[in-house]
Amino acid sequence: MKNEIYKLNEFKNIKSVFEKNGGGTPQYRNLKISLEHYENIINSLFNITKTFDDFANSFLELPITCDFSKLLGKGHRFKRFFKNVVKNPLKQIDSKYVFNYDNTLEDAIKITYLVDKTAIEKTITHIKIVIKFFNNNEATITKIDSILKSSSGVSEKDKEIEKILESDDVYYESRTKTIIKDILLDMMHLTKISIYQTNKELITKGDFFVRFNSILDYEKINKIFKSENIEINEDVYVSKKDLILNLDELQLEKIIQEFPFLINTATKNKITYNKDFDNEQNPNEALNNEMIKQQIENAFKNKEIPNFQIGVIDSYACIEDPWTKLIESENTPLPSNEQKDWNHGTMVSTLIAGNDAFNNKKYKDGLGFFKVKHFGILPQGTMEMSYFIKTTEEIIINNPNIKLWNLSVFDASTPLKRNLSISEMGKQLDRIQKENGVLIIIAAGNNNVVSYGSDSILALTVGSIFKDEKNNNKESHYTGKMKVFGLFSKPNSYDFGNSLQENENLNDTVWTLGESGYINYHEDGTSISAPLLTRKCAHLIKKYGFNINSLKAYVNLEHELNIKNGKTNPINCNIEDGEGVITLFYDGQIKPGKKIVEKFYLPFKNTQNGKKYRNFLVATSISYTTNTNVFVGDEYSSCDISIALISSVSVTEKGLPKIKRKNVLNPKEPKKKDKAEIDPMGQLEQINKNLVEDFKKYNPNKVLIDFKIQDKIDEYFVKTFNTIENVVDMEISCLDLFNHPEPVNFGVVIKLFEIEKDSLINFSKENVQILNIERERVKIKA
């Protein structure tokens, strides 16, 4: 069977369902109810009320940081603490993961809530009720203590404690018993409470990119500053809505001194972008511009060039004929910097527009020409991060028809040293992508560690590879790498970018076009890798009809398949080439609390004993434009979208046969001793399963792959499977930590791999109702 690709029709069956939010059941440590601990928390809260008195004229609410000894999902958070009305959700404005010395996540978290004084006083009263209960009901407390130390989930603990409190020997009214139960659960992992404190070590020489905690809006904060004689000009604000602005060290010190809880982050505002590369001209390789001009004219005549533009934000560019037919260029020199880099922007723009015009056969991708709109804003040397972010956002907003953007730029002076939280630039690039519905493809950086901005979770971050003497693709030594929050792996794609320290044969390099019009090479650079992936992404949009999120899901899946097979290859952008693989993709929109369901017919084969087995493997990828919110801190995104394949499965319980609905995309890795009994549709590895199960951390780029997809597939996968029918429901569900009502855009990619030849040959016939059979540019057969 030749490879096939299908774009799914619109899903019709959208169900409104109630979903439980949050992560899985936590594993509880040995806990013991401590009267001293409860009294310490009361003392902390009492001291906080004094702080409210100190700022009563300016702030009715203050940020309160709670330290927890466990990474908690929504279902395990405060039920009663800080709530004037129990049903009202708390306003979370920050969170911080706790990292060990080796940069791995510790099982702990700090969460900051915006709370008023009345709520603090009410919480003190409630804790005092529990302390009184301690003193009068020692035997009952011993029972409750054993429940809190058990491994059961919070809802189970809730019910068990409620039963104890309802027993005859405990004499409290019903409302008081509920308060006691809620406070006991709220205190279960709480270790400390304090007013949020800005890190004073932030104050050094220079200017800063500052973000305030979300306590008051711009108008109210500005009014308070005036009353305290703190002069902040309106033009220093990068975003009044998000309370982001530029401050010098004197302004920063003054604000921290007067309001030690107001500033959330302060980052050095001066950044150094990549300077001119040490390019070398090859006089024998001047371009035949007349030939390229004819090629471009023929491509336009034959309608081979997509009618959409690719956006490029880079240094200045020198675009001359014949490239002006493809590249529209706007240079906006930075007035404060007279050093101009005309080479880098030229290189990136022409590489995206026409790589095949000046590269040899080894690096021709055969994708033809593309239209580019280039914006030259970067100088050679330093600039302000605030200027870059503000200008980038304005450019993207003013060009709403451009959905694909290339940023082969990074802060060369400030690589991210540790696998910790995302950088401020990364956060802002995520926000810009979400608010404008665009995808940014960004270079990983050349400092071994991912640079500022390249850690954007929603972006495709591109690392560099080169061909060694045996023509194998290998990762370049300089490629930026990291795990954002210690969890999200970057880069999430690779393409060619040279590495002359490892490969000195200049005939094996990717060539680029410089401002002089000659073909150049340069030593190292993820700046080359990003444009080459950008070309492939534009091709996938043009040829197959991918949208932003399904495109990202496809690239993530291809990358993870390569990694699983021990390879660092560029993505495959000619999906129909080859045999034995079916690719399905879908772009949609879903609201939190909703579920989308679509039926598939999967070709399970019958055995002589009536069971079914499958002779194909499965890999899935889902990507969504998350509701990023810089004010929820390291938790970052409150939204989670998941995919499951649900089938009716025959099981035996207590010796009796039963039919159950089972997720056949179970990611658990089989144990060796259980291989013979393991359901083969359950042999899936979820690349970042700990994000949801262990850390309650949502991942907008989920990939699930059959446990052992390799180049050579052995018979181990052809196992019996107790399904009772060939029908599988694909379920896509959406949860949200804070119950946002806004719909979320997502994309899904599913790949089916044949184990036996032609085992999927009837797939399109069996699934004709959900496949877009009529669209020939989407349904491709080699």
PDB file of C-alpha atoms in Angstrom, residues 271-385:
ATOM      1  CA  ILE A 271      20.370  42.102  24.702  1.00  0.00           C
ATOM      2  CA  THR A 272      22.950  41.350  22.045  1.00  0.00           C
ATOM      3  CA  TYR A 273      21.656  39.826  18.843  1.00  0.00           C
ATOM      4  CA  ASN A 274      23.729  37.778  16.454  1.00  0.00           C
ATOM      5  CA  LYS A 275      26.397  39.819  14.729  1.00  0.00           C
ATOM      6  CA  ASP A 276      27.477  39.507  11.129  1.00  0.00           C
ATOM      7  CA  PHE A 277      28.800  36.035  10.433  1.00  0.00           C
ATOM      8  CA  ASP A 278      32.326  35.707   9.109  1.00  0.00           C
ATOM      9  CA  ASN A 279      31.095  34.870   5.632  1.00  0.00           C
ATOM     10  CA  GLU A 280      33.516  34.056   2.832  1.00  0.00           C
ATOM     11  CA  GLN A 281      32.705  34.840  -0.753  1.00  0.00           C
ATOM     12  CA  ASN A 282      33.243  32.264  -3.445  1.00  0.00           C
ATOM     13  CA  PRO A 283      33.952  34.234  -6.666  1.00  0.00           C
ATOM     14  CA  ASN A 284      33.332  31.136  -8.770  1.00  0.00           C
ATOM     15  CA  GLU A 285      29.800  30.862  -7.469  1.00  0.00           C
ATOM     16  CA  ALA A 286      28.229  34.146  -8.495  1.00  0.00           C
ATOM     17  CA  LEU A 287      24.548  33.633  -9.214  1.00  0.00           C
ATOM     18  CA  ASN A 288      23.208  33.458 -12.742  1.00  0.00           C
ATOM     19  CA  ASN A 289      20.506  36.023 -12.044  1.00  0.00           C
ATOM     20  CA  GLU A 290      19.010  35.786 -15.526  1.00  0.00           C
ATOM     21  CA  MET A 291      18.492  32.046 -15.088  1.00  0.00           C
ATOM     22  CA  ILE A 292      16.931  32.522 -11.639  1.00  0.00           C
ATOM     23  CA  LYS A 293      14.724  35.312 -13.009  1.00  0.00           C
ATOM     24  CA  GLN A 294      13.428  32.904 -15.653  1.00  0.00           C
ATOM     25  CA  GLN A 295      12.858  30.164 -13.069  1.00  0.00           C
ATOM     26  CA  ILE A 296      10.829  32.564 -10.908  1.00  0.00           C
ATOM     27  CA  GLU A 297       8.774  33.764 -13.884  1.00  0.00           C
ATOM     28  CA  ASN A 298       8.034  30.156 -14.898  1.00  0.00           C
ATOM     29  CA  ALA A 299       7.029  29.305 -11.324  1.00  0.00           C
ATOM     30  CA  PHE A 300       4.564  32.205 -11.270  1.00  0.00           C
ATOM     31  CA  LYS A 301       3.259  31.277 -14.721  1.00  0.00           C
ATOM     32  CA  ASN A 302       2.714  27.656 -13.688  1.00  0.00           C
ATOM     33  CA  LYS A 303       1.114  28.745 -10.395  1.00  0.00           C
ATOM     34  CA  GLU A 304       3.708  26.860  -8.392  1.00  0.00           C
ATOM     35  CA  ILE A 305       4.275  29.649  -5.880  1.00  0.00           C
ATOM     36  CA  PRO A 306       1.825  29.801  -2.955  1.00  0.00           C
ATOM     37  CA  ASN A 307      -0.244  32.987  -2.801  1.00  0.00           C
ATOM     38  CA  PHE A 308       0.582  33.522   0.880  1.00  0.00           C
ATOM     39  CA  GLN A 309       3.643  35.261   2.307  1.00  0.00           C
ATOM     40  CA  ILE A 310       6.073  34.046   4.968  1.00  0.00           C
ATOM     41  CA  GLY A 311       7.048  36.698   7.491  1.00  0.00           C
ATOM     42  CA  VAL A 312      10.697  37.291   8.429  1.00  0.00           C
ATOM     43  CA  ILE A 313      11.828  39.506  11.320  1.00  0.00           C
ATOM     44  CA  ASP A 314      15.593  39.890  11.222  1.00  0.00           C
ATOM     45  CA  SER A 315      18.419  42.331  10.589  1.00  0.00           C
ATOM     46  CA  TYR A 316      18.325  44.619   7.569  1.00  0.00           C
ATOM     47  CA  ALA A 317      18.401  43.141   4.077  1.00  0.00           C
ATOM     48  CA  CYS A 318      19.708  44.101   0.659  1.00  0.00           C
ATOM     49  CA  ILE A 319      17.153  42.658  -1.779  1.00  0.00           C
ATOM     50  CA  GLU A 320      17.851  43.162  -5.473  1.00  0.00           C
ATOM     51  CA  ASP A 321      16.559  41.684  -8.734  1.00  0.00           C
ATOM     52  CA  PRO A 322      15.460  39.033  -9.353  1.00  0.00           C
ATOM     53  CA  TRP A 323      14.619  38.470  -5.654  1.00  0.00           C
ATOM     54  CA  THR A 324      12.378  41.544  -5.506  1.00  0.00           C
ATOM     55  CA  LYS A 325       9.747  39.481  -7.359  1.00  0.00           C
ATOM     56  CA  LEU A 326       9.537  37.195  -4.305  1.00  0.00           C
ATOM     57  CA  ILE A 327      10.700  39.296  -1.353  1.00  0.00           C
ATOM     58  CA  GLU A 328       9.044  42.438  -0.093  1.00  0.00           C
ATOM     59  CA  SER A 329      11.426  44.163   2.301  1.00  0.00           C
ATOM     60  CA  GLU A 330      10.996  46.931   4.887  1.00  0.00           C
ATOM     61  CA  ASN A 331      14.046  48.126   6.793  1.00  0.00           C
ATOM     62  CA  THR A 332      13.457  50.158   9.953  1.00  0.00           C
ATOM     63  CA  PRO A 333      16.888  51.131  11.296  1.00  0.00           C
ATOM     64  CA  LEU A 334      17.220  51.585  15.041  1.00  0.00           C
ATOM     65  CA  PRO A 335      18.124  55.275  15.470  1.00  0.00           C
ATOM     66  CA  SER A 336      20.315  54.724  18.542  1.00  0.00           C
ATOM     67  CA  ASN A 337      22.561  52.181  16.810  1.00  0.00           C
ATOM     68  CA  GLU A 338      24.526  53.146  13.716  1.00  0.00           C
ATOM     69  CA  GLN A 339      25.964  49.661  13.132  1.00  0.00           C
ATOM     70  CA  LYS A 340      23.942  47.952  10.439  1.00  0.00           C
ATOM     71  CA  ASP A 341      23.968  44.228   9.658  1.00  0.00           C
ATOM     72  CA  TRP A 342      22.784  43.900   6.064  1.00  0.00           C
ATOM     73  CA  ASN A 343      23.961  40.345   5.580  1.00  0.00           C
ATOM     74  CA  HIS A 344      21.944  38.254   8.038  1.00  0.00           C
ATOM     75  CA  GLY A 345      18.508  39.487   6.927  1.00  0.00           C
ATOM     76  CA  THR A 346      19.510  39.005   3.277  1.00  0.00           C
ATOM     77  CA  MET A 347      20.711  35.457   3.968  1.00  0.00           C
ATOM     78  CA  VAL A 348      17.562  34.382   5.846  1.00  0.00           C
ATOM     79  CA  SER A 349      15.054  35.968   3.450  1.00  0.00           C
ATOM     80  CA  THR A 350      16.635  34.580   0.260  1.00  0.00           C
ATOM     81  CA  LEU A 351      17.143  31.142   1.821  1.00  0.00           C
ATOM     82  CA  ILE A 352      13.403  30.905   2.556  1.00  0.00           C
ATOM     83  CA  ALA A 353      12.433  32.357  -0.819  1.00  0.00           C
ATOM     84  CA  GLY A 354      14.683  30.217  -2.993  1.00  0.00           C
ATOM     85  CA  ASN A 355      17.035  27.738  -1.309  1.00  0.00           C
ATOM     86  CA  ASP A 356      17.229  25.526  -4.411  1.00  0.00           C
ATOM     87  CA  ALA A 357      18.526  28.387  -6.569  1.00  0.00           C
ATOM     88  CA  PHE A 358      21.979  28.358  -4.950  1.00  0.00           C
ATOM     89  CA  ASN A 359      22.401  25.078  -3.033  1.00  0.00           C
ATOM     90  CA  ASN A 360      23.843  21.848  -4.350  1.00  0.00           C
ATOM     91  CA  LYS A 361      21.897  18.615  -4.776  1.00  0.00           C
ATOM     92  CA  LYS A 362      22.583  17.456  -1.228  1.00  0.00           C
ATOM     93  CA  TYR A 363      20.764  20.426   0.251  1.00  0.00           C
ATOM     94  CA  LYS A 364      18.130  21.095  -2.398  1.00  0.00           C
ATOM     95  CA  ASP A 365      14.725  20.373  -0.913  1.00  0.00           C
ATOM     96  CA  GLY A 366      12.812  20.494  -4.210  1.00  0.00           C
ATOM     97  CA  LEU A 367      10.136  22.757  -2.735  1.00  0.00           C
ATOM     98  CA  GLY A 368      10.502  25.598  -5.219  1.00  0.00           C
ATOM     99  CA  PHE A 369      10.025  29.300  -4.471  1.00  0.00           C
ATOM    100  CA  PHE A 370       8.070  31.113  -1.737  1.00  0.00           C
ATOM    101  CA  LYS A 371       6.926  34.685  -1.177  1.00  0.00           C
ATOM    102  CA  VAL A 372       8.552  36.469   1.764  1.00  0.00           C
ATOM    103  CA  LYS A 373       7.811  39.709   3.565  1.00  0.00           C
ATOM    104  CA  HIS A 374      10.959  40.815   5.377  1.00  0.00           C
ATOM    105  CA  PHE A 375      11.148  43.315   8.245  1.00  0.00           C
ATOM    106  CA  GLY A 376      14.635  44.546   9.118  1.00  0.00           C
ATOM    107  CA  ILE A 377      14.642  45.824  12.699  1.00  0.00           C
ATOM    108  CA  LEU A 378      17.767  44.340  14.317  1.00  0.00           C
ATOM    109  CA  PRO A 379      21.050  46.230  14.488  1.00  0.00           C
ATOM    110  CA  GLN A 380      24.481  44.688  14.739  1.00  0.00           C
ATOM    111  CA  GLY A 381      25.132  44.581  18.472  1.00  0.00           C
ATOM    112  CA  THR A 382      22.905  45.530  21.407  1.00  0.00           C
ATOM    113  CA  MET A 383      19.289  46.631  21.560  1.00  0.00           C
ATOM    114  CA  GLU A 384      16.476  46.742  24.098  1.00  0.00           C
ATOM    115  CA  MET A 385      14.401  43.590  24.575  1.00  0.00           C
TER     116      MET A 385
END
